[in-house]
CSV table of C-alpha atoms and ligand atoms in Angstrom, one decimal:
chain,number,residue,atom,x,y,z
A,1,UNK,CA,67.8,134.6,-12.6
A,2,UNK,CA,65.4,137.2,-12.3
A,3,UNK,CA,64.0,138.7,-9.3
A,4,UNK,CA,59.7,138.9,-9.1
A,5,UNK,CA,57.9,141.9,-7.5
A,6,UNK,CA,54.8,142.1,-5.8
A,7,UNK,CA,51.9,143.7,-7.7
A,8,UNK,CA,53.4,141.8,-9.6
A,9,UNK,CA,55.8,143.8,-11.7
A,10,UNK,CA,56.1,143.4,-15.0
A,11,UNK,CA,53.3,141.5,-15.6
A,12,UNK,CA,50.1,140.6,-14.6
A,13,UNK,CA,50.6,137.5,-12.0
A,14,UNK,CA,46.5,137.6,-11.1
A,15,UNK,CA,45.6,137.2,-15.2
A,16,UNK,CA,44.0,133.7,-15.2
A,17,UNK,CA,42.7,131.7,-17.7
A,18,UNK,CA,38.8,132.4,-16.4
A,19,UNK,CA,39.3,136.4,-17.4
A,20,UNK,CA,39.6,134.9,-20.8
A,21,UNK,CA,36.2,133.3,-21.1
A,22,UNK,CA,33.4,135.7,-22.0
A,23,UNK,CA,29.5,134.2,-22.1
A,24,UNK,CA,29.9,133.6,-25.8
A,25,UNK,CA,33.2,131.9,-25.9
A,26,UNK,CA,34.1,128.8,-26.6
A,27,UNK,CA,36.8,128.1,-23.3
A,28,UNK,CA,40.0,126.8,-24.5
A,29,UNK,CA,41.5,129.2,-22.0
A,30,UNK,CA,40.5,127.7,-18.5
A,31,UNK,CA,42.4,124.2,-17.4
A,32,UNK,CA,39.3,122.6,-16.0
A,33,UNK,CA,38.4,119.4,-18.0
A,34,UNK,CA,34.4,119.4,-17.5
A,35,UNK,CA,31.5,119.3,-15.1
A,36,UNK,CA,32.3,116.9,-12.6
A,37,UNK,CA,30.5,113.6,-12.9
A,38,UNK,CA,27.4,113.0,-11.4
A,39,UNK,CA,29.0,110.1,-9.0
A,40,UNK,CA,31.2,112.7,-7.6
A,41,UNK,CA,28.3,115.2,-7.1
A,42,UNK,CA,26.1,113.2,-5.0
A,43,UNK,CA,28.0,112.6,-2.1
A,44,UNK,CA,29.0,116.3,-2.1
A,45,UNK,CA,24.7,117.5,-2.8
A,46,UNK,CA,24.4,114.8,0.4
A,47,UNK,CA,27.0,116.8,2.5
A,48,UNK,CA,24.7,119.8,2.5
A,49,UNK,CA,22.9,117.8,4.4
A,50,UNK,CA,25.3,118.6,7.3
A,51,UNK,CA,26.1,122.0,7.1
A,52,UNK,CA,24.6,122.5,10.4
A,53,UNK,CA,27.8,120.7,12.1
A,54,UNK,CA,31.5,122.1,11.7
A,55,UNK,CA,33.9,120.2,8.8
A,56,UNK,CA,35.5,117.4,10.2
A,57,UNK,CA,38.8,116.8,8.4
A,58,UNK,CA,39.6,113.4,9.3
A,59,UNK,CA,38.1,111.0,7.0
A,60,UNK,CA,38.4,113.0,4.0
A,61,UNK,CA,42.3,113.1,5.8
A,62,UNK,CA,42.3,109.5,5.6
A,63,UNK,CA,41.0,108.9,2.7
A,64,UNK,CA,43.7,110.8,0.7
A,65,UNK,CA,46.5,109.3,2.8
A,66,UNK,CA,45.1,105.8,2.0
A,67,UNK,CA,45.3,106.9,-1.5
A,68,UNK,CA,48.8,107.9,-1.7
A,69,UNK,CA,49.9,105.2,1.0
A,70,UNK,CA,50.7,107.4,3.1
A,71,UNK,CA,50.0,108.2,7.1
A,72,UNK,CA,47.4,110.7,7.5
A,73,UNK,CA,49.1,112.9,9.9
A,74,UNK,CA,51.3,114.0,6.4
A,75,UNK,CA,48.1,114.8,4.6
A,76,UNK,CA,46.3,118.1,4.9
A,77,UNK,CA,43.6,119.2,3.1
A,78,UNK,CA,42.9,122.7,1.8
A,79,UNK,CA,40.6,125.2,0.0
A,80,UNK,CA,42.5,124.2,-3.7
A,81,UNK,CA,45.9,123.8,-4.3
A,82,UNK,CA,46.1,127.8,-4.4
A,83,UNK,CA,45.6,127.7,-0.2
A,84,UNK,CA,48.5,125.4,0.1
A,85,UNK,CA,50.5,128.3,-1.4
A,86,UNK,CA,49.5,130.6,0.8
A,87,UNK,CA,50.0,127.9,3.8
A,88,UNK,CA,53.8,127.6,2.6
A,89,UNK,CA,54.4,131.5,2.2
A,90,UNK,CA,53.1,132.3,5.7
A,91,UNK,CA,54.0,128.7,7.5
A,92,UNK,CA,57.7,129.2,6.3
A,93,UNK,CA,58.6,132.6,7.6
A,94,UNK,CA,60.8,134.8,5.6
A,95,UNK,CA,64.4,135.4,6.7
A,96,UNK,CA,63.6,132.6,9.8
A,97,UNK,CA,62.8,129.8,7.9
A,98,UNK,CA,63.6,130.8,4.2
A,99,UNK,CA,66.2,133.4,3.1
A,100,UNK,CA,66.4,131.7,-0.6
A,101,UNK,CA,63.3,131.5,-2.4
A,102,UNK,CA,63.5,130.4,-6.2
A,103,UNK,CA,60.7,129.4,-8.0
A,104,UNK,CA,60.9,127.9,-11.3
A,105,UNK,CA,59.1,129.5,-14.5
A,106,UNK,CA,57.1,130.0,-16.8
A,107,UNK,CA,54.5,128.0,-14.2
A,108,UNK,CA,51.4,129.2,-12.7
A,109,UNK,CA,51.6,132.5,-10.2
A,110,UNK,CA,49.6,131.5,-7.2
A,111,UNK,CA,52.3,130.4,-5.5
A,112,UNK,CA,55.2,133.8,-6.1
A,113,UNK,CA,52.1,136.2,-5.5
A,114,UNK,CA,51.3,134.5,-2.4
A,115,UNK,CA,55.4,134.2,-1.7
A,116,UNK,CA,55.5,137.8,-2.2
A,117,UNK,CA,52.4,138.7,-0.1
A,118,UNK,CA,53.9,137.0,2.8
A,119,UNK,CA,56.9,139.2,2.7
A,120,UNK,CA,59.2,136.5,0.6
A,121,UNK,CA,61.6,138.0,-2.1
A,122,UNK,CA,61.2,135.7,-5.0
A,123,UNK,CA,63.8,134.6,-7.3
A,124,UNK,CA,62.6,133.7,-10.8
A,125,UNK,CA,64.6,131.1,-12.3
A,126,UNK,CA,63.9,130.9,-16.3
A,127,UNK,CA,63.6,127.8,-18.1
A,128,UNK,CA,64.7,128.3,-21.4
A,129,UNK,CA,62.0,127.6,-24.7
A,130,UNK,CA,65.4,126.3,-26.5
A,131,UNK,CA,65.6,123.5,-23.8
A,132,UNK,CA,62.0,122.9,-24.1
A,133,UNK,CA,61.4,123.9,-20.8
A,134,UNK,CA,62.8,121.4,-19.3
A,135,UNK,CA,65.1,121.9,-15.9
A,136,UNK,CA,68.7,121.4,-15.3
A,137,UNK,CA,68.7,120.6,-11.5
A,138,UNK,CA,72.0,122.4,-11.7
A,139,UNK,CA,70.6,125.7,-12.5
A,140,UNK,CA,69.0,126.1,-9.1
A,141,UNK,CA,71.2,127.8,-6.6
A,142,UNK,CA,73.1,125.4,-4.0
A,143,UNK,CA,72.0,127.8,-1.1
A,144,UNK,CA,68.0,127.8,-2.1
A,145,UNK,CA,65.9,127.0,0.8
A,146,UNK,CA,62.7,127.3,-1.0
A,147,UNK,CA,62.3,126.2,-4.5
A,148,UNK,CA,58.8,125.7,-6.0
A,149,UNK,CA,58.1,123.6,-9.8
A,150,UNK,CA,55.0,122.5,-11.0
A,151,UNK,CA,54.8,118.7,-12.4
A,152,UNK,CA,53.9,118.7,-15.0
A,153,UNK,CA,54.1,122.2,-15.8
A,154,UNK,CA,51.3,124.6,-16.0
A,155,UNK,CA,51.7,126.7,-18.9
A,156,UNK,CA,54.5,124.6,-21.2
A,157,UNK,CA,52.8,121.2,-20.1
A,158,UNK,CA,56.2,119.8,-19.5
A,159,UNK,CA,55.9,116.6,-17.4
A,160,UNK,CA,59.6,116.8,-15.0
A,161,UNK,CA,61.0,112.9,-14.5
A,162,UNK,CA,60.8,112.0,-10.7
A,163,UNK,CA,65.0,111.4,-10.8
A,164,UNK,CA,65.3,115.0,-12.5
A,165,UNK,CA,62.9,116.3,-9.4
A,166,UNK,CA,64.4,114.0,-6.4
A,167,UNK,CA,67.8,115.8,-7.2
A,168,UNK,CA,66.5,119.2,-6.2
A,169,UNK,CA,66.2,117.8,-2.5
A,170,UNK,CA,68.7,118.9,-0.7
A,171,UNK,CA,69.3,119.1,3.4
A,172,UNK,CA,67.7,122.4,4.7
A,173,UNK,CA,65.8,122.9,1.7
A,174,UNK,CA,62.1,122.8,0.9
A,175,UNK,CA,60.9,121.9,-2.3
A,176,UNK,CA,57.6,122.2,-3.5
A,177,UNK,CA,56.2,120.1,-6.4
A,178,UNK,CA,52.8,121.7,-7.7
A,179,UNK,CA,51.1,118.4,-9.2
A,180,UNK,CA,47.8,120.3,-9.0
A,181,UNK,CA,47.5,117.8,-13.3
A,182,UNK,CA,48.9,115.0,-12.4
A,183,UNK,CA,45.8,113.0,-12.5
A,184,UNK,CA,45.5,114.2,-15.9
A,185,UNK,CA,49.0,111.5,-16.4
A,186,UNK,CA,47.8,108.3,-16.8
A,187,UNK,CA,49.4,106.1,-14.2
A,188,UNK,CA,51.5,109.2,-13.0
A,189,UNK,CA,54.6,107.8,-13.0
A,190,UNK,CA,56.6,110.5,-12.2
A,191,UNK,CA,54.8,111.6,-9.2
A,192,UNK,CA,56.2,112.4,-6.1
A,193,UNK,CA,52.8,111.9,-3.9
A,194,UNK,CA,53.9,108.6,-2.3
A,195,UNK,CA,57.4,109.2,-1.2
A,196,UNK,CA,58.0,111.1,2.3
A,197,UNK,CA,61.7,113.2,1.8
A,198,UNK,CA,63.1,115.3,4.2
A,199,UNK,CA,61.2,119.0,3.0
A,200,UNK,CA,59.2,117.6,0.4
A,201,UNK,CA,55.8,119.0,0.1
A,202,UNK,CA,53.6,117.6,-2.7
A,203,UNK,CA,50.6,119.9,-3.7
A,204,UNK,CA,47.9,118.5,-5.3
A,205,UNK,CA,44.5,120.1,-6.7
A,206,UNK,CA,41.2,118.4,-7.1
A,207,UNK,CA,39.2,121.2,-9.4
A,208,UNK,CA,40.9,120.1,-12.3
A,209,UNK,CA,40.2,116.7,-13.8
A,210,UNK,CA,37.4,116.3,-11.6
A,211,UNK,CA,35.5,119.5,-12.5
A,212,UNK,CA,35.6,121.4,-8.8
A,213,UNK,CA,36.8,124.8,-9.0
A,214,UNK,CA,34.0,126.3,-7.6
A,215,UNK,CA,34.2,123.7,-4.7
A,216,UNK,CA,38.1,125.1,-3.6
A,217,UNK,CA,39.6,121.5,-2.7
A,218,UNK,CA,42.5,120.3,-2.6
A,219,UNK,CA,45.5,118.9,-0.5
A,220,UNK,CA,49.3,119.2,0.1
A,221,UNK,CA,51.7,116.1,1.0
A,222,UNK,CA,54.8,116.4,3.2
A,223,UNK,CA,56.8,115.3,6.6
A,224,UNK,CA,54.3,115.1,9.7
A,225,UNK,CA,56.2,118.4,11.2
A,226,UNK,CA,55.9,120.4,8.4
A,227,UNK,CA,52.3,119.3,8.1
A,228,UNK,CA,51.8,120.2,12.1
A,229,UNK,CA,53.4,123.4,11.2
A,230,UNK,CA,51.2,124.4,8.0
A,231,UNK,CA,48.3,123.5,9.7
A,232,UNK,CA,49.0,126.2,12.2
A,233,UNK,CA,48.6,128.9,9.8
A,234,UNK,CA,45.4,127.7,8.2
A,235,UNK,CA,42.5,129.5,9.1
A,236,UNK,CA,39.9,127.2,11.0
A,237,UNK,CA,37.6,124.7,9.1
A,238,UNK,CA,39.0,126.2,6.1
A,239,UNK,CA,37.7,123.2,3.7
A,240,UNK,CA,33.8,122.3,4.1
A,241,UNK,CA,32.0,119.9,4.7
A,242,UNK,CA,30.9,119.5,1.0
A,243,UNK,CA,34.7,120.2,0.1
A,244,UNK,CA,35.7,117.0,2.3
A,245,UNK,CA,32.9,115.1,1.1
A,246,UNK,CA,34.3,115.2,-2.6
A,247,UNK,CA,37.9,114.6,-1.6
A,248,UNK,CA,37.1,111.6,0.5
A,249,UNK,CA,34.8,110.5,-3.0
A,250,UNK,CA,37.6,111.4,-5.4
A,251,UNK,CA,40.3,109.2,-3.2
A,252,UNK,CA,38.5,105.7,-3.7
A,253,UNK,CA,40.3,102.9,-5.8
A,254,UNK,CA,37.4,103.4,-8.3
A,255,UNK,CA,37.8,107.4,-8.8
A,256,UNK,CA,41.4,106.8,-9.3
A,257,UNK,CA,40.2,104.2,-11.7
A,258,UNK,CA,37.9,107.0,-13.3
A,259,UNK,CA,40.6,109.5,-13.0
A,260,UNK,CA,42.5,107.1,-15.3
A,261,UNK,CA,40.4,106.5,-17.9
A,262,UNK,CA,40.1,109.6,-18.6
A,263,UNK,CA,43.7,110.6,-18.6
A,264,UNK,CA,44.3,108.4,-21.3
A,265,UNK,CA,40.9,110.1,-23.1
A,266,UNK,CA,43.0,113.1,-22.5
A,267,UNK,CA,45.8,111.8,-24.6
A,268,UNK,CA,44.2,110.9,-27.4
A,269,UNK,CA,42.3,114.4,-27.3
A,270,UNK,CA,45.5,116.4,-27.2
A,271,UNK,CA,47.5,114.4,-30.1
A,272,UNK,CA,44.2,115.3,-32.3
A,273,UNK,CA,44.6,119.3,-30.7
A,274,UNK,CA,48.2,119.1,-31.4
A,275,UNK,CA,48.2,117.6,-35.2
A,276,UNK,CA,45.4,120.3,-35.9
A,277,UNK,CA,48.2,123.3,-34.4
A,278,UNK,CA,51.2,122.2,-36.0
A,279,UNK,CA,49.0,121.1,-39.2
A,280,UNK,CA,47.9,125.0,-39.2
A,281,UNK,CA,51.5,126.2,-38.9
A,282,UNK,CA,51.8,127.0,-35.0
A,283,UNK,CA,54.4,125.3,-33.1
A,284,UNK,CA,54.0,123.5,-30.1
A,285,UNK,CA,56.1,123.3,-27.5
A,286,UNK,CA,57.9,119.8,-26.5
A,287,UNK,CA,55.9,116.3,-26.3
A,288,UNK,CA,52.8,117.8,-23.8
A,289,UNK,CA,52.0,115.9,-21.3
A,290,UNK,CA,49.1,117.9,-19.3
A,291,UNK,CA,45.7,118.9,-20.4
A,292,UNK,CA,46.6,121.8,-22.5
A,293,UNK,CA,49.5,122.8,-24.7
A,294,UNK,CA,51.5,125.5,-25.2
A,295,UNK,CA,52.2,127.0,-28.8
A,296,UNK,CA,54.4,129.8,-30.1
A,297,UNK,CA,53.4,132.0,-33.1
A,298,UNK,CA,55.1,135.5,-34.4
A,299,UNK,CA,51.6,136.9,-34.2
A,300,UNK,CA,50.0,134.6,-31.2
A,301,UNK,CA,48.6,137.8,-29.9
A,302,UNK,CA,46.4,138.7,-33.3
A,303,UNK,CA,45.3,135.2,-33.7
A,304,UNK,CA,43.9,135.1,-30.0
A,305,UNK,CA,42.4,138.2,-30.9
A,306,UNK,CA,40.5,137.1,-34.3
A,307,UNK,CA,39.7,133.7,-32.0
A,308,UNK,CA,38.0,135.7,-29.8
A,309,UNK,CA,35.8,137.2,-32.8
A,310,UNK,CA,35.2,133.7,-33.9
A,311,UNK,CA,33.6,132.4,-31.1
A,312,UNK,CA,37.1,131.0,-29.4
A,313,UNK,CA,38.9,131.9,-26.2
A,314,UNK,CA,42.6,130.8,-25.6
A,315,UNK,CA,44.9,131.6,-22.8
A,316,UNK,CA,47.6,134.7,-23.6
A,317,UNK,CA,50.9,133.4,-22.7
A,318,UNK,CA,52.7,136.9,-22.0
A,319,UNK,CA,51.3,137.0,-18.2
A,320,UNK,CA,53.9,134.1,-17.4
A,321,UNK,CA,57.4,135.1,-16.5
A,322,UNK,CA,59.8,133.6,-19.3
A,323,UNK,CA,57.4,133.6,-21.7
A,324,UNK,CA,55.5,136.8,-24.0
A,325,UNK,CA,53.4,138.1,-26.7
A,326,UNK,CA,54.1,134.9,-29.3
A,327,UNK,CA,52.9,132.5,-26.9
A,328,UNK,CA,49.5,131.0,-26.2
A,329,UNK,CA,48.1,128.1,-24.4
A,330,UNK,CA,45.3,126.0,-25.6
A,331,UNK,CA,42.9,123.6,-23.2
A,332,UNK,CA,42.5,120.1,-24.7
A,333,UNK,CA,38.8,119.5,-25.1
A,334,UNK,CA,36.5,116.6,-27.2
A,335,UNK,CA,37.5,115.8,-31.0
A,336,UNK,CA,34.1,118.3,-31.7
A,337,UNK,CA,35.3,121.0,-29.8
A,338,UNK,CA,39.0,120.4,-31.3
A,339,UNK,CA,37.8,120.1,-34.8
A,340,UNK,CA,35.9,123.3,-34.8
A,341,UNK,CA,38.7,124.9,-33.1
A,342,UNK,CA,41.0,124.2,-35.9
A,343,UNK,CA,38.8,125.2,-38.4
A,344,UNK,CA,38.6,128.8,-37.0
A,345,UNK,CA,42.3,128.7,-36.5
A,346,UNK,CA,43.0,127.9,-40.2
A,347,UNK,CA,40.4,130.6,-41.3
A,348,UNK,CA,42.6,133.3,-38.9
A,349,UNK,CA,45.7,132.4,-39.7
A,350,UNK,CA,44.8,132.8,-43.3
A,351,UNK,CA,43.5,136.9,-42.3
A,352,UNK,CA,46.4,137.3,-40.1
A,353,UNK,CA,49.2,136.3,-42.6
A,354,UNK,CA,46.7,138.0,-45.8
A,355,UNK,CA,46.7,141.3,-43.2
A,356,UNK,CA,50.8,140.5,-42.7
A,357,UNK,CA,51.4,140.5,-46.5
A,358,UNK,CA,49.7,143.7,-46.7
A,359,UNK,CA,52.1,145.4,-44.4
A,360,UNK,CA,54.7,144.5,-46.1
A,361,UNK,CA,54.1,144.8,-49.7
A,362,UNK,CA,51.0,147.4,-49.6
A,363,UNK,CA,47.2,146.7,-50.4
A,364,UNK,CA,47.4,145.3,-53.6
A,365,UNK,CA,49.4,142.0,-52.3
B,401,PLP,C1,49.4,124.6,-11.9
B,401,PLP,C2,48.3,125.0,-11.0
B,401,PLP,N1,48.4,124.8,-9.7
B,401,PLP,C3,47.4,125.1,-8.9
B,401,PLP,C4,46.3,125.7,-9.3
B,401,PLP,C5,45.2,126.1,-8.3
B,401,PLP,O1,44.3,125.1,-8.2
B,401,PLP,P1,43.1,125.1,-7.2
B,401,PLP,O2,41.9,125.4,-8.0
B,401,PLP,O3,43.1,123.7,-6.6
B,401,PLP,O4,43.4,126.1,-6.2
B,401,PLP,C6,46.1,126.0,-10.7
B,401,PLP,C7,44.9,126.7,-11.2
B,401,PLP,O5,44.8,127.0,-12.3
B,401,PLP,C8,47.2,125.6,-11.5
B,401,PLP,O6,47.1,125.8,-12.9
């Protein structure tokens, strides 16, 4: 185990995907799947209609509770998953309420930055790329009281079983499941949405599949206490009116339905995206399961690089704890998209090992 720091340390936690994306570049880099659809914008282009009146939480609150049958007074809705971090780090004191924090990496940083912020000392525990990624309950000290995973796994796209997960609860503890691409899984079988455990908090994000970054929505599952208590900390009317509008529209039977469909579009994109990686000689980590993949290569850092003077913008992988400079993550997009993708990678990798050769043999090889 490794300890994190605040500014962040060793590496950059704040690098996301979005620096990556210039006005020329093709995005492979950012996690969003698309604009959202134009049934999902019209109720929230209708909500502006309101802003004259303060948010009201409570059908948009219902709405997602109804959704993951649960009661509505464990549902609260945030500005994007990334304020349900910060609701966790300043809701659960430090020393008081949490003198064990361990979160689980490589995953995304929002949540140790915002740990750290709120005067947390943070615990990295490493999964290992010779296990896949993939998490021995057993490596996460008995006397945790805070331990934070993302399902499945932003960057490695690991998807965690639900059994593997449920044995991280523990008496005393809090465990925080970041689902912020689960809707991305079709059927999402090994979510832990529905189920109300003693200090489980379920965090989940609706920019993702449905296109909303910009929006800042999202929600976070867990006991009715905890929920009282997180509340507490959240600044006033934190979500909008516009906000609620699209979570209450992105909770019906029918968006679930939509969120479906394409999930399983999703799938078939990323075993194109992944035949095209390992076809061009990159490996790629494990049996993905989110929207994006990760992939090791000796020179990952050179190839995003010559991308980049192709037209093509990938996420660097070396601003995630436990992983480094031979790792990159790649968005799954359309076959087009994918296909001319590939073709750039296969032109790069061809410079990259020609320039490789060269070093090592001189410039006549
Ligand atoms: C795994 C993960 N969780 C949470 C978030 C934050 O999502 P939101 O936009 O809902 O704040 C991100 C954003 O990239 C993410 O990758």
């Amino acid at each position: 185990m490794t300890h994190g720091s605040s500014a962040v340390g060793d590496v950059d936690l704040r690098h996301h995907g979005d620096r990556e994306v210039g006005d020329r570049l093709v995005d492979l880099a950012v996690n969003v799947r698309g604009p959202a659809p134009g049934w999902l914008l019209a109720p929230v282009v209708e909500a502006i209609g309101s802003l004259a009146a303060y948010p009201d939480a409570r059908p948009a609150t219902a709405a997602v509770a109804a959704r993951h049958g649960r009661p509505a007074d464990e549902v609260l809705l945030t500005a994007g998953a990334a304020e349900a971090f910060t609701l966790l780090a300043r809701g659960l004191r430090p020393g008081a309420d949490v003198r064990r924090a361990v979160v689980v990496h490589p995953q995304f940083t929002e949540p140790e930055v915002a740990l750290t912020a709120a005067g947390h000392r943070v615990e990295r525990l490493l999964l290992d790329p010779a296990d896949g990624f993939r998490l021995d309950p057993a490596a996460v000290p008995d006397d945790a009281d805070l331990v934070v995973i993302g399902n499945p796994t932003n960057p490695t796209s690991v998807l965690h079983d639900a059994t593997t997960l449920r044995r991280l609860l523990h008496p005393g503890r809090v465990v925080v499941v970041d689902e912020a691409f689960m809707d991305a899984v079709p059927g999402e079988p090994e979510s832990l949405a529905g189920q109300a455990d003693d200090g489980l908090v379920v965090v989940r994000s609706l920019t993702k599949t449905w296109g909303l970054a910009g929006l800042r929505v999202g929600y976070l599952l867990a006991g009715a206490s905890l929920v009282r208590r997180l509340a507490g900390v959240q600044p006033p009317w934190s979500v909008s009116t516009p906000a609620l509008a699209a979570a209450t529209a992105c909770s019906t039977p029918d968006a679930v339905r939509w969120a479906e469909q394409l999930a399983r579009q999703t799938e078939a994109d990323r075993a194109r995206l992944v035949e095209r990686l390992t076809g061009a000689g990159l490996r790629v980590v494990g049996e993905p399961r989110a929207p994006f993949v990760l992939c090791h290569h000796t020179r990952a850092l050179h190839l995003r690089e010559a991308l980049r003077c192709r037209g093509f913008a990938v996420r660097r992988g070396d601003t995630f704890p436990g992983l480094g400079p031979q790792w990159l993550r790649v968005a799954v997009r359309g076959r087009e998209t994918t296909d001319a993708f590939a073709a750039a990678l296969v032109e790069v990798l061809g410079d990259v090992l020609g320039d490789a050769l060269r070093d090592v043999h001189g410039p006549g090889a």
